[in-house]
mmCIF file of C-alpha atoms in Angstrom:
data_model
loop_
_atom_site.group_PDB
_atom_site.id
_atom_site.type_symbol
_atom_site.label_atom_id
_atom_site.label_comp_id
_atom_site.label_asym_id
_atom_site.label_seq_id
_atom_site.Cartn_x
_atom_site.Cartn_y
_atom_site.Cartn_z
ATOM 1 C CA UNK A 9 115.710 89.244 97.495
ATOM 2 C CA UNK A 10 113.796 87.441 100.175
ATOM 3 C CA UNK A 11 112.267 88.446 103.277
ATOM 4 C CA UNK A 12 111.013 86.690 106.491
ATOM 5 C CA UNK A 13 107.831 87.991 107.903
ATOM 6 C CA UNK A 14 105.331 88.800 105.205
ATOM 7 C CA UNK A 15 102.975 91.666 106.967
ATOM 8 C CA UNK A 16 104.789 94.434 105.875
ATOM 9 C CA UNK A 17 102.335 97.475 106.721
ATOM 10 C CA UNK A 18 104.631 100.815 105.750
ATOM 11 C CA UNK A 19 102.622 104.338 106.705
ATOM 12 C CA UNK A 20 99.579 102.322 108.219
ATOM 13 C CA UNK A 21 98.793 104.815 110.883
ATOM 14 C CA UNK A 22 98.035 106.646 107.787
ATOM 15 C CA UNK A 23 94.722 106.966 105.872
ATOM 16 C CA UNK A 24 94.358 103.678 104.537
ATOM 17 C CA UNK A 25 92.982 102.923 101.104
ATOM 18 C CA UNK A 26 89.406 101.354 99.859
ATOM 19 C CA UNK A 27 87.613 100.515 97.317
ATOM 20 C CA UNK A 28 85.732 103.794 95.478
ATOM 21 C CA UNK A 29 84.130 101.620 92.660
ATOM 22 C CA UNK A 30 84.379 98.363 90.608
ATOM 23 C CA UNK A 31 84.321 97.912 87.757
ATOM 24 C CA UNK A 32 84.686 94.338 85.312
ATOM 25 C CA UNK A 33 86.188 94.427 82.118
ATOM 26 C CA UNK A 34 85.009 93.553 79.307
ATOM 27 C CA UNK A 35 85.725 91.342 75.897
ATOM 28 C CA UNK A 36 87.297 93.478 73.408
ATOM 29 C CA UNK A 37 88.889 92.579 69.938
ATOM 30 C CA UNK A 38 91.826 95.370 68.466
ATOM 31 C CA UNK A 39 95.082 94.965 65.941
ATOM 32 C CA UNK A 40 93.861 92.396 63.394
ATOM 33 C CA UNK A 41 91.514 90.463 65.958
ATOM 34 C CA UNK A 42 93.377 89.628 68.699
ATOM 35 C CA UNK A 43 90.662 89.077 71.764
ATOM 36 C CA UNK A 44 91.157 90.845 74.753
ATOM 37 C CA UNK A 45 89.753 92.076 78.390
ATOM 38 C CA UNK A 46 89.316 95.804 78.366
ATOM 39 C CA UNK A 47 89.736 96.773 81.747
ATOM 40 C CA UNK A 48 89.907 100.326 81.213
ATOM 41 C CA UNK A 49 89.056 102.455 78.826
ATOM 42 C CA UNK A 50 85.759 101.326 78.327
ATOM 43 C CA UNK A 51 82.037 103.438 78.890
ATOM 44 C CA UNK A 52 82.202 101.591 83.082
ATOM 45 C CA UNK A 53 85.592 103.266 83.491
ATOM 46 C CA UNK A 54 87.274 105.478 80.252
ATOM 47 C CA UNK A 55 90.023 106.223 82.325
ATOM 48 C CA UNK A 56 92.066 107.061 85.349
ATOM 49 C CA UNK A 57 93.498 109.833 85.047
ATOM 50 C CA UNK A 58 96.452 109.756 84.421
ATOM 51 C CA UNK A 59 95.842 106.389 82.976
ATOM 52 C CA UNK A 60 94.073 105.954 79.603
ATOM 53 C CA UNK A 61 93.282 101.940 78.701
ATOM 54 C CA UNK A 62 94.564 98.786 79.722
ATOM 55 C CA UNK A 63 94.536 95.671 78.435
ATOM 56 C CA UNK A 64 94.896 92.288 79.402
ATOM 57 C CA UNK A 65 95.439 89.375 77.139
ATOM 58 C CA UNK A 66 95.594 85.642 77.770
ATOM 59 C CA UNK A 67 94.630 82.829 75.837
ATOM 60 C CA UNK A 68 96.374 79.516 74.808
ATOM 61 C CA UNK A 69 94.189 79.450 71.428
ATOM 62 C CA UNK A 70 96.488 80.818 68.064
ATOM 63 C CA UNK A 71 93.017 82.061 66.913
ATOM 64 C CA UNK A 72 92.343 85.069 69.363
ATOM 65 C CA UNK A 73 96.052 86.551 69.243
ATOM 66 C CA UNK A 74 98.106 85.118 65.988
ATOM 67 C CA UNK A 75 97.248 88.410 63.438
ATOM 68 C CA UNK A 76 98.810 90.062 66.427
ATOM 69 C CA UNK A 77 98.355 94.032 65.845
ATOM 70 C CA UNK A 78 100.391 95.189 62.541
ATOM 71 C CA UNK A 79 101.892 98.822 62.161
ATOM 72 C CA UNK A 80 99.167 101.564 63.518
ATOM 73 C CA UNK A 81 100.085 105.131 64.137
ATOM 74 C CA UNK A 82 100.042 106.035 68.360
ATOM 75 C CA UNK A 83 100.530 109.740 69.149
ATOM 76 C CA UNK A 84 100.361 111.607 72.541
ATOM 77 C CA UNK A 85 101.008 109.290 74.986
ATOM 78 C CA UNK A 86 102.544 106.623 76.023
ATOM 79 C CA UNK A 87 102.284 102.605 76.006
ATOM 80 C CA UNK A 88 103.368 99.833 78.524
ATOM 81 C CA UNK A 89 103.575 96.378 77.663
ATOM 82 C CA UNK A 90 104.406 93.357 80.283
ATOM 83 C CA UNK A 91 104.508 90.272 79.080
ATOM 84 C CA UNK A 92 103.783 87.129 81.349
ATOM 85 C CA UNK A 93 103.856 84.112 78.983
ATOM 86 C CA UNK A 94 104.850 83.872 75.126
ATOM 87 C CA UNK A 95 106.816 85.766 72.910
ATOM 88 C CA UNK A 96 105.505 88.988 71.029
ATOM 89 C CA UNK A 97 108.321 91.056 68.553
ATOM 90 C CA UNK A 98 107.887 95.235 68.378
ATOM 91 C CA UNK A 99 108.898 97.426 65.850
ATOM 92 C CA UNK A 100 108.628 100.861 64.742
ATOM 93 C CA UNK A 101 108.956 103.557 62.438
ATOM 94 C CA UNK A 102 112.186 105.032 64.067
ATOM 95 C CA UNK A 103 114.012 101.707 63.078
ATOM 96 C CA UNK A 104 113.524 100.721 67.148
ATOM 97 C CA UNK A 105 112.678 96.407 67.169
ATOM 98 C CA UNK A 106 112.536 94.081 70.184
ATOM 99 C CA UNK A 107 111.438 90.448 71.364
ATOM 100 C CA UNK A 108 109.103 90.605 74.438
ATOM 101 C CA UNK A 109 109.674 86.976 76.266
ATOM 102 C CA UNK A 110 107.663 86.428 79.674
ATOM 103 C CA UNK A 111 108.742 88.494 82.728
ATOM 104 C CA UNK A 112 109.894 91.672 79.972
ATOM 105 C CA UNK A 113 108.244 94.780 79.736
ATOM 106 C CA UNK A 114 108.498 97.612 76.821
ATOM 107 C CA UNK A 115 107.878 101.243 77.422
ATOM 108 C CA UNK A 116 107.521 103.206 74.286
ATOM 109 C CA UNK A 117 106.913 107.370 74.676
ATOM 110 C CA UNK A 118 104.671 107.782 71.182
ATOM 111 C CA UNK A 119 105.123 111.588 71.839
ATOM 112 C CA UNK A 120 104.615 113.509 68.254
ATOM 113 C CA UNK A 121 104.230 109.902 66.739
ATOM 114 C CA UNK A 122 105.017 107.067 65.528
ATOM 115 C CA UNK A 123 104.093 103.793 63.596
ATOM 116 C CA UNK A 124 103.907 100.928 65.361
ATOM 117 C CA UNK A 125 103.356 96.591 65.409
ATOM 118 C CA UNK A 126 103.336 94.148 67.960
ATOM 119 C CA UNK A 127 103.466 90.729 66.285
ATOM 120 C CA UNK A 128 103.566 86.867 68.016
ATOM 121 C CA UNK A 129 106.458 85.457 67.735
ATOM 122 C CA UNK A 130 104.801 81.835 68.559
ATOM 123 C CA UNK A 131 102.095 79.350 67.052
ATOM 124 C CA UNK A 132 100.824 78.345 69.729
ATOM 125 C CA UNK A 133 101.346 77.977 73.661
ATOM 126 C CA UNK A 134 99.514 80.459 76.196
ATOM 127 C CA UNK A 135 99.999 84.759 74.995
ATOM 128 C CA UNK A 136 99.517 86.442 78.506
ATOM 129 C CA UNK A 137 100.091 90.117 79.213
ATOM 130 C CA UNK A 138 98.835 93.361 79.376
ATOM 131 C CA UNK A 139 99.203 96.718 77.917
ATOM 132 C CA UNK A 140 98.635 99.948 79.652
ATOM 133 C CA UNK A 141 98.493 103.474 78.254
ATOM 134 C CA UNK A 142 99.930 106.431 80.057
ATOM 135 C CA UNK A 143 98.807 109.573 79.345
ATOM 136 C CA UNK A 144 101.024 112.562 78.217
ATOM 137 C CA UNK A 145 100.836 116.382 79.457
ATOM 138 C CA UNK A 146 100.347 118.713 76.922
ATOM 139 C CA UNK A 147 103.990 120.059 76.960
ATOM 140 C CA UNK A 148 105.414 116.805 76.753
ATOM 141 C CA UNK A 149 102.949 115.287 73.367
ATOM 142 C CA UNK A 150 105.184 116.723 70.691
ATOM 143 C CA UNK A 151 108.042 115.539 71.772
ATOM 144 C CA UNK A 152 110.820 112.934 70.263
ATOM 145 C CA UNK A 153 109.390 109.423 70.548
ATOM 146 C CA UNK A 154 111.472 107.416 73.027
ATOM 147 C CA UNK A 155 111.276 103.226 72.899
ATOM 148 C CA UNK A 156 113.147 100.985 75.885
ATOM 149 C CA UNK A 157 113.188 96.884 75.860
ATOM 150 C CA UNK A 158 113.128 96.393 79.858
ATOM 151 C CA UNK A 159 114.203 92.599 80.327
ATOM 152 C CA UNK A 160 112.631 90.539 82.686
ATOM 153 C CA UNK A 161 115.971 90.271 84.889
ATOM 154 C CA UNK A 162 116.808 93.516 85.445
ATOM 155 C CA UNK A 163 113.209 94.730 87.243
ATOM 156 C CA UNK A 164 113.039 94.599 90.811
ATOM 157 C CA UNK A 165 111.017 92.330 93.256
ATOM 158 C CA UNK A 166 111.716 91.451 97.040
ATOM 159 C CA UNK A 167 109.801 88.449 98.385
ATOM 160 C CA UNK A 168 108.318 88.122 101.924
ATOM 161 C CA UNK A 169 106.681 84.728 103.993
ATOM 162 C CA UNK A 170 103.981 85.045 102.191
ATOM 163 C CA UNK A 171 103.967 87.800 99.253
ATOM 164 C CA UNK A 172 106.376 88.505 95.958
ATOM 165 C CA UNK A 173 106.538 91.826 94.231
ATOM 166 C CA UNK A 174 108.344 93.354 91.228
ATOM 167 C CA UNK A 175 108.142 97.043 90.970
ATOM 168 C CA UNK A 176 107.403 97.998 87.475
ATOM 169 C CA UNK A 177 107.439 101.953 87.962
ATOM 170 C CA UNK A 178 108.208 104.163 90.787
ATOM 171 C CA UNK A 179 109.613 102.999 94.575
ATOM 172 C CA UNK A 180 109.000 100.749 96.411
ATOM 173 C CA UNK A 181 111.398 100.789 100.080
ATOM 174 C CA UNK A 182 115.106 100.300 98.325
ATOM 175 C CA UNK A 183 113.727 99.317 94.973
ATOM 176 C CA UNK A 184 113.539 101.397 91.893
ATOM 177 C CA UNK A 185 111.392 100.223 89.046
ATOM 178 C CA UNK A 186 112.660 100.692 85.246
ATOM 179 C CA UNK A 187 110.603 103.138 84.015
ATOM 180 C CA UNK A 188 110.385 106.551 85.614
ATOM 181 C CA UNK A 189 107.788 108.972 83.589
ATOM 182 C CA UNK A 190 108.560 112.500 85.470
ATOM 183 C CA UNK A 191 105.222 114.083 85.091
ATOM 184 C CA UNK A 192 102.808 111.577 86.241
ATOM 185 C CA UNK A 193 104.888 109.393 88.015
ATOM 186 C CA UNK A 194 103.501 106.039 87.872
ATOM 187 C CA UNK A 195 104.025 103.574 90.502
ATOM 188 C CA UNK A 196 102.954 100.130 89.208
ATOM 189 C CA UNK A 197 103.540 96.943 90.731
ATOM 190 C CA UNK A 198 103.282 93.014 90.422
ATOM 191 C CA UNK A 199 102.335 91.591 93.430
ATOM 192 C CA UNK A 200 101.715 87.862 94.325
ATOM 193 C CA UNK A 201 99.679 86.614 97.683
ATOM 194 C CA UNK A 202 99.895 83.097 98.799
ATOM 195 C CA UNK A 203 96.877 81.704 100.520
ATOM 196 C CA UNK A 204 95.695 84.310 103.121
ATOM 197 C CA UNK A 205 98.449 86.166 102.883
ATOM 198 C CA UNK A 206 98.748 90.415 102.788
ATOM 199 C CA UNK A 207 100.818 92.921 102.067
ATOM 200 C CA UNK A 208 100.908 96.946 102.544
ATOM 201 C CA UNK A 209 102.383 99.437 100.372
ATOM 202 C CA UNK A 210 102.391 102.945 100.477
ATOM 203 C CA UNK A 211 101.071 104.737 97.516
ATOM 204 C CA UNK A 212 102.102 108.454 97.011
ATOM 205 C CA UNK A 213 99.216 110.993 98.685
ATOM 206 C CA UNK A 214 98.751 113.017 95.348
ATOM 207 C CA UNK A 215 97.897 109.356 92.992
ATOM 208 C CA UNK A 216 95.237 107.970 91.587
ATOM 209 C CA UNK A 217 94.815 105.032 90.231
ATOM 210 C CA UNK A 218 93.220 100.943 90.778
ATOM 211 C CA UNK A 219 94.175 97.553 91.237
ATOM 212 C CA UNK A 220 93.714 94.678 88.770
ATOM 213 C CA UNK A 221 92.918 91.242 90.076
ATOM 214 C CA UNK A 222 93.744 88.682 87.262
ATOM 215 C CA UNK A 223 94.096 85.556 89.625
ATOM 216 C CA UNK A 224 92.202 85.468 92.931
ATOM 217 C CA UNK A 225 90.921 87.066 94.820
ATOM 218 C CA UNK A 226 92.373 89.696 97.223
ATOM 219 C CA UNK A 227 90.098 91.900 99.573
ATOM 220 C CA UNK A 228 90.406 95.502 99.760
ATOM 221 C CA UNK A 229 89.573 97.297 103.359
ATOM 222 C CA UNK A 230 86.767 95.140 103.681
ATOM 223 C CA UNK A 231 85.893 94.627 99.584
ATOM 224 C CA UNK A 232 86.648 91.825 97.971
ATOM 225 C CA UNK A 233 88.077 92.035 94.430
ATOM 226 C CA UNK A 234 87.511 88.974 92.203
ATOM 227 C CA UNK A 235 89.702 87.940 89.301
ATOM 228 C CA UNK A 236 88.786 90.405 86.090
ATOM 229 C CA UNK A 237 88.114 93.229 88.186
ATOM 230 C CA UNK A 238 89.369 95.990 88.531
ATOM 231 C CA UNK A 239 88.984 98.660 91.975
ATOM 232 C CA UNK A 240 89.242 102.266 91.823
ATOM 233 C CA UNK A 241 91.023 103.448 95.238
ATOM 234 C CA UNK A 242 90.148 106.573 97.282
ATOM 235 C CA UNK A 243 93.120 108.911 98.376
ATOM 236 C CA UNK A 244 94.624 107.929 100.814
ATOM 237 C CA UNK A 245 99.040 107.222 101.626
ATOM 238 C CA UNK A 246 98.740 103.237 101.596
ATOM 239 C CA UNK A 247 96.788 99.969 100.705
ATOM 240 C CA UNK A 248 96.827 96.298 102.158
ATOM 241 C CA UNK A 249 95.941 93.550 100.306
ATOM 242 C CA UNK A 250 94.720 90.176 101.728
ATOM 243 C CA UNK A 251 94.465 87.161 99.625
ATOM 244 C CA UNK A 252 91.889 84.569 99.526
ATOM 245 C CA UNK A 253 92.340 80.929 100.378
ATOM 246 C CA UNK A 254 93.731 80.376 96.851
ATOM 247 C CA UNK A 255 96.003 83.188 96.901
ATOM 248 C CA UNK A 256 95.979 86.189 94.715
ATOM 249 C CA UNK A 257 97.728 87.406 91.736
ATOM 250 C CA UNK A 258 97.553 91.899 90.778
ATOM 251 C CA UNK A 259 98.205 94.946 89.182
ATOM 252 C CA UNK A 260 98.673 97.581 91.926
ATOM 253 C CA UNK A 261 98.684 100.923 89.291
ATOM 254 C CA UNK A 262 98.343 104.582 90.606
ATOM 255 C CA UNK A 263 100.142 107.837 88.996
ATOM 256 C CA UNK A 264 100.052 112.037 89.614
ATOM 257 C CA UNK A 265 96.549 113.581 87.456
ATOM 258 C CA UNK A 266 97.309 115.666 84.946
ATOM 259 C CA UNK A 267 93.828 117.563 85.634
ATOM 260 C CA UNK A 268 93.795 118.273 81.258
ATOM 261 C CA UNK A 269 91.665 117.805 78.980
ATOM 262 C CA UNK A 270 91.536 114.743 76.868
ATOM 263 C CA UNK A 271 90.756 114.787 72.875
ATOM 264 C CA UNK A 272 90.462 111.321 72.087
ATOM 265 C CA UNK A 273 90.229 109.165 68.901
ATOM 266 C CA UNK A 274 91.562 105.621 67.970
ATOM 267 C CA UNK A 275 95.688 105.417 67.985
ATOM 268 C CA UNK A 276 95.378 109.248 69.255
ATOM 269 C CA UNK A 277 95.010 110.944 72.164
ATOM 270 C CA UNK A 278 95.917 115.147 72.584
ATOM 271 C CA UNK A 279 93.952 118.031 74.289
ATOM 272 C CA UNK A 280 91.611 119.318 71.660
ATOM 273 C CA UNK A 281 89.933 117.936 68.732
ATOM 274 C CA UNK A 282 91.822 120.438 65.932
ATOM 275 C CA UNK A 283 95.105 118.996 67.615
ATOM 276 C CA UNK A 284 93.598 115.292 66.647
ATOM 277 C CA UNK A 285 92.319 116.766 63.206
ATOM 278 C CA UNK A 286 96.313 117.429 63.023
ATOM 279 C CA UNK A 287 97.489 114.399 64.104
ATOM 280 C CA UNK A 288 95.552 112.821 61.523
ATOM 281 C CA UNK A 289 96.619 115.246 59.015
ATOM 282 C CA UNK A 290 100.068 114.106 59.890
ATOM 283 C CA UNK A 291 99.661 110.802 59.428
ATOM 284 C CA UNK A 292 98.245 110.909 56.056
ATOM 285 C CA UNK A 293 100.937 113.147 54.857
ATOM 286 C CA UNK A 294 104.007 110.415 55.836
ATOM 287 C CA UNK A 295 105.236 113.073 58.882
ATOM 288 C CA UNK A 296 104.695 110.200 60.884
#
């Protein structure tokens, strides 16, 4: 859908969000040696409740991604994988399987436990995308796992004169994203801005969140956020993004904070150390 007159400033008469802090992603490796930029889940930024981790992967060097992520367990949270370029095959111990291509999303609720793998289906070329970990409330951590592949063509989009939005989770104007986790109510939008373009987004008052810039630079209430930086947002009801002279692309990520204790070890996220010990015992005894 295309709309003219790009500057859409919903709720900008209310309090506009600004930047509470800026954090730059750090190089990391995971899986069988896949090179990543870890944006969230570091010492500098351990979490932005309800989000636990976000990794950006972007490389055209096969040695940086070809080994992939062989079988590994998860319990207690949801993963959202968003591919921008390349092909990645997902499988899990419940028999689910899917191939992600450019623009596709995979949403997995690990809940009480899954063994999962993510392996590249390419030997060269660019591999680019994100994986986001979204916490589950205590009452939902031991429910049945779920798995959903979301093709790029089903993700709603809207185009203005100088902005383009893909709504991955939550609602923007009349568009409803395919991911809808009822307790945390994530709002995830991929925003592309032309040079000097801007966009105003309504953001639910009770949400915490951040903006991650992965191309160009944006300004948020007089603070410039450059490529590779995450801007943790203050409270408010609206967010205005303004691109620099080279344009920009960013993920806006917000959700309802759970405000629950977090016990975390490797691939398990629970509420107490005892629950972490039980997760290891269950995995080792084959209960996943």
